[in-house]
Amino acid sequence: VMFLSTGGRDWHADPRRMSIAAAIDEACHHVLSGVVVDSGALRMWPEAAERARSSGLKLLTYGLENDSIEWVLCQQRMGVTGVIVDDMQGLMAVLGRAGREG
């Protein structure tokens, strides 16, 4: 089970969903596997990747920004566990076999 957060990119009535830091805290408090955050929010606070990793959490991202191959590769370098994408064919063309295995 993972906690979903917009990271403040979209309004939500639950304040825990409005902050990546709050999502990480919530996931740790409830011993969840990790957090899923809006990719654009991670771009605004890239340190969140290290905070999630050092807390023992997986970090996945979603959002239109994930259609940018360059941003997906940047997230990979940051230690993001996985990305949710719309352009799977384009991403796989760049990542190739390594993307399917990683």
JSON list of C-alpha atoms in Angstrom, two decimals:
[
{"chain": "A", "resi": 1, "resn": "VAL", "atom": "CA", "xyz": [0.00, 0.00, 0.00]},
{"chain": "A", "resi": 2, "resn": "MET", "atom": "CA", "xyz": [1.28, 3.43, -0.95]},
{"chain": "A", "resi": 3, "resn": "PHE", "atom": "CA", "xyz": [0.16, 6.95, -0.03]},
{"chain": "A", "resi": 4, "resn": "LEU", "atom": "CA", "xyz": [-0.91, 9.23, -2.93]},
{"chain": "A", "resi": 5, "resn": "SER", "atom": "CA", "xyz": [-0.01, 12.92, -2.89]},
{"chain": "A", "resi": 6, "resn": "THR", "atom": "CA", "xyz": [-0.46, 15.74, -5.37]},
{"chain": "A", "resi": 7, "resn": "GLY", "atom": "CA", "xyz": [2.41, 17.48, -3.62]},
{"chain": "A", "resi": 8, "resn": "GLY", "atom": "CA", "xyz": [0.41, 20.68, -3.79]},
{"chain": "A", "resi": 9, "resn": "ARG", "atom": "CA", "xyz": [0.00, 20.64, -7.57]},
{"chain": "A", "resi": 10, "resn": "ASP", "atom": "CA", "xyz": [-3.75, 20.05, -7.30]},
{"chain": "A", "resi": 11, "resn": "TRP", "atom": "CA", "xyz": [-5.93, 21.05, -4.37]},
{"chain": "A", "resi": 12, "resn": "HIS", "atom": "CA", "xyz": [-7.18, 18.32, -2.08]},
{"chain": "A", "resi": 13, "resn": "ALA", "atom": "CA", "xyz": [-9.25, 18.56, 1.10]},
{"chain": "A", "resi": 14, "resn": "ASP", "atom": "CA", "xyz": [-6.85, 16.24, 2.93]},
{"chain": "A", "resi": 15, "resn": "PRO", "atom": "CA", "xyz": [-3.77, 18.33, 3.82]},
{"chain": "A", "resi": 16, "resn": "ARG", "atom": "CA", "xyz": [-1.59, 15.21, 3.86]},
{"chain": "A", "resi": 17, "resn": "ARG", "atom": "CA", "xyz": [-2.19, 14.93, 0.12]},
{"chain": "A", "resi": 18, "resn": "MET", "atom": "CA", "xyz": [-1.01, 18.51, -0.44]},
{"chain": "A", "resi": 19, "resn": "SER", "atom": "CA", "xyz": [2.59, 17.96, 0.70]},
{"chain": "A", "resi": 20, "resn": "ILE", "atom": "CA", "xyz": [5.20, 15.38, -0.25]},
{"chain": "A", "resi": 21, "resn": "ALA", "atom": "CA", "xyz": [6.75, 15.73, 3.21]},
{"chain": "A", "resi": 22, "resn": "ALA", "atom": "CA", "xyz": [3.38, 15.02, 4.85]},
{"chain": "A", "resi": 23, "resn": "ALA", "atom": "CA", "xyz": [2.87, 12.03, 2.54]},
{"chain": "A", "resi": 24, "resn": "ILE", "atom": "CA", "xyz": [6.27, 10.62, 3.52]},
{"chain": "A", "resi": 25, "resn": "ASP", "atom": "CA", "xyz": [5.49, 11.16, 7.21]},
{"chain": "A", "resi": 26, "resn": "GLU", "atom": "CA", "xyz": [2.09, 9.46, 6.80]},
{"chain": "A", "resi": 27, "resn": "ALA", "atom": "CA", "xyz": [3.61, 6.51, 4.94]},
{"chain": "A", "resi": 28, "resn": "CYS", "atom": "CA", "xyz": [6.22, 6.05, 7.67]},
{"chain": "A", "resi": 29, "resn": "HIS", "atom": "CA", "xyz": [3.64, 6.39, 10.45]},
{"chain": "A", "resi": 30, "resn": "HIS", "atom": "CA", "xyz": [1.45, 3.66, 8.94]},
{"chain": "A", "resi": 31, "resn": "VAL", "atom": "CA", "xyz": [4.38, 1.50, 7.75]},
{"chain": "A", "resi": 32, "resn": "LEU", "atom": "CA", "xyz": [3.33, 1.73, 4.10]},
{"chain": "A", "resi": 33, "resn": "SER", "atom": "CA", "xyz": [5.51, 0.65, 1.17]},
{"chain": "A", "resi": 34, "resn": "GLY", "atom": "CA", "xyz": [5.95, 4.17, -0.10]},
{"chain": "A", "resi": 35, "resn": "VAL", "atom": "CA", "xyz": [4.42, 7.23, -1.73]},
{"chain": "A", "resi": 36, "resn": "VAL", "atom": "CA", "xyz": [3.15, 8.12, -5.19]},
{"chain": "A", "resi": 37, "resn": "VAL", "atom": "CA", "xyz": [3.56, 11.80, -5.99]},
{"chain": "A", "resi": 38, "resn": "ASP", "atom": "CA", "xyz": [2.89, 14.19, -8.83]},
{"chain": "A", "resi": 39, "resn": "SER", "atom": "CA", "xyz": [6.03, 14.35, -10.92]},
{"chain": "A", "resi": 40, "resn": "GLY", "atom": "CA", "xyz": [5.88, 18.13, -11.17]},
{"chain": "A", "resi": 41, "resn": "ALA", "atom": "CA", "xyz": [5.83, 18.39, -7.38]},
{"chain": "A", "resi": 42, "resn": "LEU", "atom": "CA", "xyz": [8.97, 16.25, -7.20]},
{"chain": "A", "resi": 43, "resn": "ARG", "atom": "CA", "xyz": [10.60, 18.57, -9.73]},
{"chain": "A", "resi": 44, "resn": "MET", "atom": "CA", "xyz": [9.89, 21.47, -7.32]},
{"chain": "A", "resi": 45, "resn": "TRP", "atom": "CA", "xyz": [11.29, 19.52, -4.33]},
{"chain": "A", "resi": 46, "resn": "PRO", "atom": "CA", "xyz": [13.83, 16.97, -5.67]},
{"chain": "A", "resi": 47, "resn": "GLU", "atom": "CA", "xyz": [15.22, 16.38, -2.17]},
{"chain": "A", "resi": 48, "resn": "ALA", "atom": "CA", "xyz": [12.04, 14.38, -1.52]},
{"chain": "A", "resi": 49, "resn": "ALA", "atom": "CA", "xyz": [13.57, 11.45, -3.42]},
{"chain": "A", "resi": 50, "resn": "GLU", "atom": "CA", "xyz": [16.40, 11.17, -0.89]},
{"chain": "A", "resi": 51, "resn": "ARG", "atom": "CA", "xyz": [14.04, 11.73, 2.03]},
{"chain": "A", "resi": 52, "resn": "ALA", "atom": "CA", "xyz": [11.79, 8.90, 0.87]},
{"chain": "A", "resi": 53, "resn": "ARG", "atom": "CA", "xyz": [14.73, 6.58, 0.22]},
{"chain": "A", "resi": 54, "resn": "SER", "atom": "CA", "xyz": [16.38, 7.32, 3.56]},
{"chain": "A", "resi": 55, "resn": "SER", "atom": "CA", "xyz": [13.02, 6.62, 5.24]},
{"chain": "A", "resi": 56, "resn": "GLY", "atom": "CA", "xyz": [12.95, 3.18, 3.61]},
{"chain": "A", "resi": 57, "resn": "LEU", "atom": "CA", "xyz": [10.08, 4.07, 1.27]},
{"chain": "A", "resi": 58, "resn": "LYS", "atom": "CA", "xyz": [9.56, 3.45, -2.42]},
{"chain": "A", "resi": 59, "resn": "LEU", "atom": "CA", "xyz": [8.80, 6.54, -4.48]},
{"chain": "A", "resi": 60, "resn": "LEU", "atom": "CA", "xyz": [6.71, 6.48, -7.64]},
{"chain": "A", "resi": 61, "resn": "THR", "atom": "CA", "xyz": [5.62, 9.45, -9.72]},
{"chain": "A", "resi": 62, "resn": "TYR", "atom": "CA", "xyz": [2.75, 10.22, -12.09]},
{"chain": "A", "resi": 63, "resn": "GLY", "atom": "CA", "xyz": [1.83, 13.16, -14.29]},
{"chain": "A", "resi": 64, "resn": "LEU", "atom": "CA", "xyz": [2.26, 14.69, -17.69]},
{"chain": "A", "resi": 65, "resn": "GLU", "atom": "CA", "xyz": [5.89, 15.58, -16.93]},
{"chain": "A", "resi": 66, "resn": "ASN", "atom": "CA", "xyz": [6.67, 11.85, -17.06]},
{"chain": "A", "resi": 67, "resn": "ASP", "atom": "CA", "xyz": [6.19, 11.95, -20.83]},
{"chain": "A", "resi": 68, "resn": "SER", "atom": "CA", "xyz": [9.56, 13.74, -20.94]},
{"chain": "A", "resi": 69, "resn": "ILE", "atom": "CA", "xyz": [12.25, 11.10, -21.41]},
{"chain": "A", "resi": 70, "resn": "GLU", "atom": "CA", "xyz": [14.86, 13.48, -19.97]},
{"chain": "A", "resi": 71, "resn": "TRP", "atom": "CA", "xyz": [12.83, 13.97, -16.78]},
{"chain": "A", "resi": 72, "resn": "VAL", "atom": "CA", "xyz": [12.27, 10.21, -16.42]},
{"chain": "A", "resi": 73, "resn": "LEU", "atom": "CA", "xyz": [16.03, 9.62, -16.73]},
{"chain": "A", "resi": 74, "resn": "CYS", "atom": "CA", "xyz": [16.66, 12.38, -14.16]},
{"chain": "A", "resi": 75, "resn": "GLN", "atom": "CA", "xyz": [14.23, 10.68, -11.78]},
{"chain": "A", "resi": 76, "resn": "GLN", "atom": "CA", "xyz": [16.06, 7.39, -12.30]},
{"chain": "A", "resi": 77, "resn": "ARG", "atom": "CA", "xyz": [19.31, 9.08, -11.26]},
{"chain": "A", "resi": 78, "resn": "MET", "atom": "CA", "xyz": [17.51, 10.56, -8.24]},
{"chain": "A", "resi": 79, "resn": "GLY", "atom": "CA", "xyz": [16.55, 7.07, -7.10]},
{"chain": "A", "resi": 80, "resn": "VAL", "atom": "CA", "xyz": [12.83, 7.17, -7.93]},
{"chain": "A", "resi": 81, "resn": "THR", "atom": "CA", "xyz": [11.54, 3.59, -7.80]},
{"chain": "A", "resi": 82, "resn": "GLY", "atom": "CA", "xyz": [9.12, 3.89, -10.71]},
{"chain": "A", "resi": 83, "resn": "VAL", "atom": "CA", "xyz": [7.28, 6.24, -13.02]},
{"chain": "A", "resi": 84, "resn": "ILE", "atom": "CA", "xyz": [3.73, 6.06, -14.36]},
{"chain": "A", "resi": 85, "resn": "VAL", "atom": "CA", "xyz": [3.71, 7.18, -17.99]},
{"chain": "A", "resi": 86, "resn": "ASP", "atom": "CA", "xyz": [1.29, 7.68, -20.86]},
{"chain": "A", "resi": 87, "resn": "ASP", "atom": "CA", "xyz": [3.89, 7.36, -23.65]},
{"chain": "A", "resi": 88, "resn": "MET", "atom": "CA", "xyz": [5.11, 3.86, -22.86]},
{"chain": "A", "resi": 89, "resn": "GLN", "atom": "CA", "xyz": [6.19, 3.19, -26.44]},
{"chain": "A", "resi": 90, "resn": "GLY", "atom": "CA", "xyz": [8.32, 6.33, -26.60]},
{"chain": "A", "resi": 91, "resn": "LEU", "atom": "CA", "xyz": [9.90, 5.66, -23.22]},
{"chain": "A", "resi": 92, "resn": "MET", "atom": "CA", "xyz": [10.70, 2.06, -24.03]},
{"chain": "A", "resi": 93, "resn": "ALA", "atom": "CA", "xyz": [12.23, 3.06, -27.35]},
{"chain": "A", "resi": 94, "resn": "VAL", "atom": "CA", "xyz": [14.77, 5.13, -25.41]},
{"chain": "A", "resi": 95, "resn": "LEU", "atom": "CA", "xyz": [15.27, 2.84, -22.45]},
{"chain": "A", "resi": 96, "resn": "GLY", "atom": "CA", "xyz": [15.10, -0.38, -24.41]},
{"chain": "A", "resi": 97, "resn": "ARG", "atom": "CA", "xyz": [15.82, -3.62, -22.65]},
{"chain": "A", "resi": 98, "resn": "ALA", "atom": "CA", "xyz": [17.37, -1.89, -19.63]},
{"chain": "A", "resi": 99, "resn": "GLY", "atom": "CA", "xyz": [14.04, -0.12, -18.97]},
{"chain": "A", "resi": 100, "resn": "ARG", "atom": "CA", "xyz": [12.11, -3.38, -19.02]},
{"chain": "A", "resi": 101, "resn": "GLU", "atom": "CA", "xyz": [14.54, -4.97, -16.55]},
{"chain": "A", "resi": 102, "resn": "GLY", "atom": "CA", "xyz": [14.98, -1.96, -14.28]}
]
